[in-house]
Amino acid sequence: MTDLSTVKGTTKRAYLSYLPKGAGLIWVLVLLCVIAAILSPAFLNPANITNVLRQIALFGIVSIGMTFVILTKGIDLSIGSILGVCAVSTALLLTSGMSVPLTIIAVLLIGILMGAVNGIGITIGGVPPFIMTLGMMVMGRGLALTLANGQPIGLGERAADFMWLGRGFALGLPVPVWIFLVVAAVAIFTLRYTSYGRQIYAVGSNEEAARLSGINVKAIVFSVYVISGLLASLTALIFVSRLTVGEPTAGTGIELEAIAITVIGGTSLFGGEGGILGTMIGAAILAVLANIMNLVGVSPFTQQIVKGAIIVGAVLYEMMRKRKKSS
Amino acid sequence: MLQTANQPDEDDLAIRGDNHSILKMVGIDKSFPGVKALQKVSFSVDRGEVHALVGENGAGKSTLMKILSGAYTSDHGAIWFDGEITAHASPSEMIDRGIAVIYQEFAQAPHLTVAENIFMHRLPTTRAGIVDWSEMEVQSVRYMERLGFAIDPRTQVSDLSVAQRQMVEIARAISRNAKLIVLDEPSAVLGDSELEKLFVTIRSLQDEGVSFIYISHRLKEVFDISQSVTVLKDGEVMKSDKTENWTTETLIQAMVGRSLTDYFPSRSPNFGDEVLRVTGLSCGDMVKDVSLSLRSGEILGVCGLAGAGRSELLRAIVGADAIDSGTIELHGNSATINSPRKAIALGLGFAPEDRKTEGLFLDQSVGFNITISRLRDFITGFRLNLGKEKAAVRGHIERLRVKTPTVETRIGNLSGGNQQKCVLAKQLNAKCDVLLVDEPTRGVDVGAKREIYDLLVELTEKNGLAILMVSSELPEILGMCDRILVMREGVMTAELTKDDASEEEIMKYATFH
Ligand SMILES: Nc1ncnc2c1ncn2[C@@H]1O[C@H](COP(=O)(O)OP(=O)(O)OP(=O)(O)O)[C@@H](O)[C@H]1O
Ligand SMILES: [Mg+2]
């Protein structure tokens, strides 16, 4: 009698662990939204919802880049600083009279370039990703402050033709949300339906086996830092457009946010496991959580404590899942 | 007597009085998602005996041992060890009770020294509570000497050969007063002479009263070392008996369910043009000035003792290690192969020796592993056609009879032999015309070995592939290869034709004489 029920129990649990991790996360998100709506009626205000969506988009875009990096077992601590450099560059280029399309292209190139420097240091130089991107984080911030002379740079009259990117709406949704959705769709497609995507997973789960399977490991690793840099610069453009000012301190700490989102979304810090859908939900969870805390008036300091605890919790959860899977 | 819920039933009580058994496992069940790994398995080991546990890949041998060690929990069943019931004990409790399991893929800390590995979880301390390094080293030396090995206890484990590492594991087991030592496929990583040393060690420990469970796919070893044999098939015990009551034929019959008259397929090779020529290849200390040539349809064997540079030769040819000098020609054209990527693009496939670290992505699915080195066949338009990929994977799995619940199963959850088959399936999928295989049947059961041999023969005879095969099993080399190269310390010492070759002849060139 007893053993029959235990057998059933194990199969059921095992079956659940075979579901994609995103499925469980959706319920966490729904639950959070319900709690938010109960705690504060203001949560469901269209203006507030729009605000949350915009927040999701901003953090979501950089987190997608982070997901690519973490899938290869890497880490990118420099995205906040790349964002800062790109924010300052955007303001400088626009105020110097460059056209909006050219500015966008130039800033994206700066992001790509900074990501490429990371990639070269890691692949050719053999510097561990943590150290390389930490160095870039410090250098990048210094560069942003130097370029801006330590001051925020207002867009002045150029704000008018650039604001659409961060503040505009299309089909009822903020433009950044559309950008986020497009980036996410491309990323999902890439990881799932291209051999490049497969190779990212391969490099993250076993680099030596990947090399012996004929994968150009260095090219793959290089590419994910470029993607991460590119998406940081895209976020910078949205940032500046929204605030109409390029701040050298823009994006400070966003790398930790992106790592948290990626890990909460179920991407393994040990590489080779996870995906974009999880990251999207992770971004939504963190944004809703921050929104609830703001609405009910939790102090920003307390919010940090909660966020830190959530990151540790997400990693702990993953370790437990890993252990269970192999027993 | 009052029966309570925790009271073992009558069967179990009968065992308690039994004094000549060190271990009894009764009615063990274990299921994994989609697999019943063990069903009502009962298994006992007498004091002081070497008990062989054999069975096909995926029969459940390793799972049974993991339950014994406490690494897995059985769904049902009881374990009696040394007169006590051990319900749901943790691995560390089982070790304290005297069970040491040396796994198929053993766990060591490669950057620690031999002494530290032996004493890993209980470093001896001085009275002041500081780790007593000198005591630790003295004791380590004593244990290693008891095993007949002289290894400096300060050597880092990563610098040892696999055979030496295995000895460190055994030393650790006896240092914890193990009464029962489980060896899960120890010979898979050992050469013949090292195996002989292992047997000497086993016998001497046996004289001291230690019992062993010995898992192996090589039946000759089973007859050499064991006193009893238990056969598992599909998670159930087929038969358990004294070794002298078994013959190779009855053993195979019990394992595979059919008799296997010939180990090796008959060959009617049909040689074509030369496809691979290696001239004066040197690579580090392990490959020195090696030249060879391979025709399509041919199987060329490379043998030698462990450390003779066989694997390194293959790695150098496919560009996995940078070569110092030498040239490689493919189909008569000289080729610069500076990476495995280039090798695969030129139709040169490589199945490495160590599947865990070099061959497989353990956390990924079976399908992922098989198709990763050639995905382009599954691209339609812009995207990977997952359906097409899955169909191809199913085809490979059926052809090689890989035992797996689904194509999506994590490959790390397959049994060792089935993982090995996936390594070969990956080469099939890569559609190479020259195949370099390193120990293709390591850890593979007798029935599946024959399937792999058939496959290799079919590939050469039907598809005209050329195969370069490294193996430590001489019968395999003799049974399969058209020509045989012998290596010793990085140098090629002989090239023998199938007809000239014999085990003695090969050993003559493989060792100093
Ligand atoms: N952690 C796990 N999760 C799911 N299935 C597992 C797990 N471990 C083992 N199995 C399955 O249980 C069965 C028995 O596997 P086991 O490793 O015990 O076989 P084995 O007899 O040791 O084979 P081999 O000779 O190939 O090593 C196999 O079908 C295997 O796929
Ligand atoms: Mg096994």
mmCIF file of C-alpha atoms in Angstrom, chain B residues 226-380:
data_model
loop_
_atom_site.group_PDB
_atom_site.id
_atom_site.type_symbol
_atom_site.label_atom_id
_atom_site.label_comp_id
_atom_site.label_asym_id
_atom_site.label_seq_id
_atom_site.Cartn_x
_atom_site.Cartn_y
_atom_site.Cartn_z
ATOM 1 C CA SER B 226 35.369 -13.654 -9.060
ATOM 2 C CA GLN B 227 33.971 -16.469 -6.923
ATOM 3 C CA SER B 228 30.316 -15.720 -7.690
ATOM 4 C CA VAL B 229 28.495 -14.093 -10.557
ATOM 5 C CA THR B 230 25.102 -12.388 -10.596
ATOM 6 C CA VAL B 231 23.524 -11.453 -13.904
ATOM 7 C CA LEU B 232 21.142 -8.511 -14.140
ATOM 8 C CA LYS B 233 18.916 -8.111 -17.137
ATOM 9 C CA ASP B 234 16.467 -5.265 -17.666
ATOM 10 C CA GLY B 235 16.518 -4.436 -13.984
ATOM 11 C CA GLU B 236 15.901 -7.977 -12.762
ATOM 12 C CA VAL B 237 18.189 -10.692 -11.485
ATOM 13 C CA MET B 238 18.451 -13.405 -14.117
ATOM 14 C CA LYS B 239 20.611 -15.772 -12.143
ATOM 15 C CA SER B 240 23.203 -15.833 -9.401
ATOM 16 C CA ASP B 241 25.663 -18.678 -8.998
ATOM 17 C CA LYS B 242 29.201 -19.658 -8.142
ATOM 18 C CA THR B 243 31.659 -18.750 -10.864
ATOM 19 C CA GLU B 244 32.701 -22.346 -11.476
ATOM 20 C CA ASN B 245 29.134 -23.173 -12.492
ATOM 21 C CA TRP B 246 29.163 -20.590 -15.274
ATOM 22 C CA THR B 247 30.723 -20.812 -18.710
ATOM 23 C CA THR B 248 31.279 -17.940 -21.083
ATOM 24 C CA GLU B 249 28.387 -19.232 -23.179
ATOM 25 C CA THR B 250 25.895 -19.536 -20.335
ATOM 26 C CA LEU B 251 26.916 -16.143 -19.054
ATOM 27 C CA ILE B 252 26.360 -14.470 -22.412
ATOM 28 C CA GLN B 253 23.114 -16.327 -22.826
ATOM 29 C CA ALA B 254 21.911 -15.025 -19.461
ATOM 30 C CA MET B 255 23.051 -11.459 -20.133
ATOM 31 C CA VAL B 256 21.968 -11.014 -23.714
ATOM 32 C CA GLY B 257 19.118 -13.508 -23.836
ATOM 33 C CA ARG B 258 20.551 -15.231 -26.882
ATOM 34 C CA SER B 259 23.778 -17.020 -27.554
ATOM 35 C CA LEU B 260 26.534 -15.254 -29.344
ATOM 36 C CA THR B 261 28.691 -17.677 -31.226
ATOM 37 C CA ASP B 262 31.108 -15.282 -32.866
ATOM 38 C CA TYR B 263 32.367 -12.212 -31.117
ATOM 39 C CA PHE B 264 33.484 -10.552 -34.297
ATOM 40 C CA PRO B 265 31.704 -10.183 -37.612
ATOM 41 C CA SER B 266 33.317 -11.803 -40.597
ATOM 42 C CA ARG B 267 34.890 -9.328 -42.948
ATOM 43 C CA SER B 268 35.210 -9.262 -46.684
ATOM 44 C CA PRO B 269 36.990 -5.971 -47.022
ATOM 45 C CA ASN B 270 37.172 -4.167 -50.281
ATOM 46 C CA PHE B 271 39.988 -1.657 -50.262
ATOM 47 C CA GLY B 272 39.869 1.447 -52.378
ATOM 48 C CA ASP B 273 42.223 4.362 -52.802
ATOM 49 C CA GLU B 274 44.351 5.817 -50.091
ATOM 50 C CA VAL B 275 42.285 8.416 -48.231
ATOM 51 C CA LEU B 276 44.572 9.433 -45.400
ATOM 52 C CA ARG B 277 48.336 9.668 -45.315
ATOM 53 C CA VAL B 278 50.222 10.940 -42.325
ATOM 54 C CA THR B 279 53.935 11.568 -42.695
ATOM 55 C CA GLY B 280 56.417 12.277 -39.920
ATOM 56 C CA LEU B 281 53.853 13.534 -37.456
ATOM 57 C CA SER B 282 55.225 14.790 -34.144
ATOM 58 C CA CYS B 283 53.268 16.353 -31.346
ATOM 59 C CA GLY B 284 54.777 17.024 -27.940
ATOM 60 C CA ASP B 285 56.391 14.123 -26.089
ATOM 61 C CA MET B 286 53.695 11.632 -26.912
ATOM 62 C CA VAL B 287 53.814 11.419 -30.705
ATOM 63 C CA LYS B 288 57.175 11.195 -32.389
ATOM 64 C CA ASP B 289 57.640 10.972 -36.127
ATOM 65 C CA VAL B 290 54.642 8.761 -36.856
ATOM 66 C CA SER B 291 53.684 7.906 -40.424
ATOM 67 C CA LEU B 292 50.703 5.907 -41.561
ATOM 68 C CA SER B 293 48.406 5.433 -44.483
ATOM 69 C CA LEU B 294 44.785 4.389 -44.634
ATOM 70 C CA ARG B 295 42.685 3.211 -47.578
ATOM 71 C CA SER B 296 38.961 3.473 -47.941
ATOM 72 C CA GLY B 297 37.219 0.343 -46.711
ATOM 73 C CA GLU B 298 40.031 -0.416 -44.329
ATOM 74 C CA ILE B 299 40.118 -0.698 -40.550
ATOM 75 C CA LEU B 300 43.530 0.149 -39.199
ATOM 76 C CA GLY B 301 44.147 -0.631 -35.537
ATOM 77 C CA VAL B 302 46.492 1.222 -33.249
ATOM 78 C CA CYS B 303 47.562 -0.496 -30.078
ATOM 79 C CA GLY B 304 50.094 -0.144 -27.338
ATOM 80 C CA LEU B 305 50.202 0.173 -23.590
ATOM 81 C CA ALA B 306 48.468 2.986 -21.758
ATOM 82 C CA GLY B 307 50.555 6.103 -22.275
ATOM 83 C CA ALA B 308 52.038 4.931 -25.572
ATOM 84 C CA GLY B 309 50.613 7.993 -27.324
ATOM 85 C CA ARG B 310 47.746 6.332 -29.186
ATOM 86 C CA SER B 311 45.070 8.839 -28.191
ATOM 87 C CA GLU B 312 47.489 11.686 -28.697
ATOM 88 C CA LEU B 313 48.126 10.459 -32.233
ATOM 89 C CA LEU B 314 44.440 10.684 -33.059
ATOM 90 C CA ARG B 315 44.141 14.074 -31.401
ATOM 91 C CA ALA B 316 47.089 15.372 -33.397
ATOM 92 C CA ILE B 317 45.612 14.145 -36.691
ATOM 93 C CA VAL B 318 42.270 15.883 -36.136
ATOM 94 C CA GLY B 319 43.895 19.089 -34.970
ATOM 95 C CA ALA B 320 42.747 18.841 -31.359
ATOM 96 C CA ASP B 321 46.349 19.372 -30.262
ATOM 97 C CA ALA B 322 48.743 21.582 -32.192
ATOM 98 C CA ILE B 323 51.326 19.496 -34.055
ATOM 99 C CA ASP B 324 55.046 20.262 -34.077
ATOM 100 C CA SER B 325 55.838 18.848 -37.491
ATOM 101 C CA GLY B 326 54.580 16.444 -40.111
ATOM 102 C CA THR B 327 52.118 16.502 -42.979
ATOM 103 C CA ILE B 328 48.654 15.123 -43.511
ATOM 104 C CA GLU B 329 47.159 14.280 -46.887
ATOM 105 C CA LEU B 330 43.501 13.581 -47.476
ATOM 106 C CA HIS B 331 42.465 11.964 -50.754
ATOM 107 C CA GLY B 332 45.904 12.803 -52.101
ATOM 108 C CA ASN B 333 45.690 16.518 -51.315
ATOM 109 C CA SER B 334 47.771 17.963 -48.561
ATOM 110 C CA ALA B 335 45.621 19.341 -45.783
ATOM 111 C CA THR B 336 46.342 21.770 -43.003
ATOM 112 C CA ILE B 337 44.219 20.668 -40.090
ATOM 113 C CA ASN B 338 44.569 23.132 -37.273
ATOM 114 C CA SER B 339 41.290 22.507 -35.498
ATOM 115 C CA PRO B 340 38.713 19.737 -35.120
ATOM 116 C CA ARG B 341 36.381 22.087 -36.954
ATOM 117 C CA LYS B 342 38.589 21.931 -40.000
ATOM 118 C CA ALA B 343 38.887 18.164 -39.650
ATOM 119 C CA ILE B 344 35.131 17.685 -39.661
ATOM 120 C CA ALA B 345 34.764 20.007 -42.634
ATOM 121 C CA LEU B 346 37.246 17.786 -44.496
ATOM 122 C CA GLY B 347 35.314 14.647 -43.588
ATOM 123 C CA LEU B 348 37.501 13.504 -40.721
ATOM 124 C CA GLY B 349 35.472 12.422 -37.711
ATOM 125 C CA PHE B 350 36.807 11.796 -34.234
ATOM 126 C CA ALA B 351 35.194 9.882 -31.371
ATOM 127 C CA PRO B 352 37.330 10.719 -28.334
ATOM 128 C CA GLU B 353 38.328 8.386 -25.562
ATOM 129 C CA ASP B 354 36.765 10.090 -22.575
ATOM 130 C CA ARG B 355 33.107 10.532 -23.303
ATOM 131 C CA LYS B 356 32.310 12.472 -20.134
ATOM 132 C CA THR B 357 34.793 15.251 -20.612
ATOM 133 C CA GLU B 358 35.434 15.255 -24.349
ATOM 134 C CA GLY B 359 32.655 13.458 -26.115
ATOM 135 C CA LEU B 360 29.356 14.502 -24.632
ATOM 136 C CA PHE B 361 27.314 17.403 -23.369
ATOM 137 C CA LEU B 362 26.029 15.587 -20.305
ATOM 138 C CA ASP B 363 23.330 18.115 -19.415
ATOM 139 C CA GLN B 364 21.860 18.189 -22.908
ATOM 140 C CA SER B 365 19.470 15.803 -24.563
ATOM 141 C CA VAL B 366 20.330 12.690 -26.522
ATOM 142 C CA GLY B 367 19.263 14.406 -29.740
ATOM 143 C CA PHE B 368 21.306 17.530 -29.091
ATOM 144 C CA ASN B 369 24.405 15.426 -28.574
ATOM 145 C CA ILE B 370 23.969 13.404 -31.724
ATOM 146 C CA THR B 371 23.357 16.260 -34.138
ATOM 147 C CA ILE B 372 25.566 19.026 -32.786
ATOM 148 C CA SER B 373 28.531 18.533 -35.069
ATOM 149 C CA ARG B 374 26.434 18.643 -38.219
ATOM 150 C CA LEU B 375 23.225 20.614 -38.045
ATOM 151 C CA ARG B 376 23.203 21.906 -41.566
ATOM 152 C CA ASP B 377 21.330 18.902 -42.924
ATOM 153 C CA PHE B 378 18.330 19.923 -40.871
ATOM 154 C CA ILE B 379 18.132 23.495 -42.010
ATOM 155 C CA THR B 380 15.205 24.272 -44.254
#
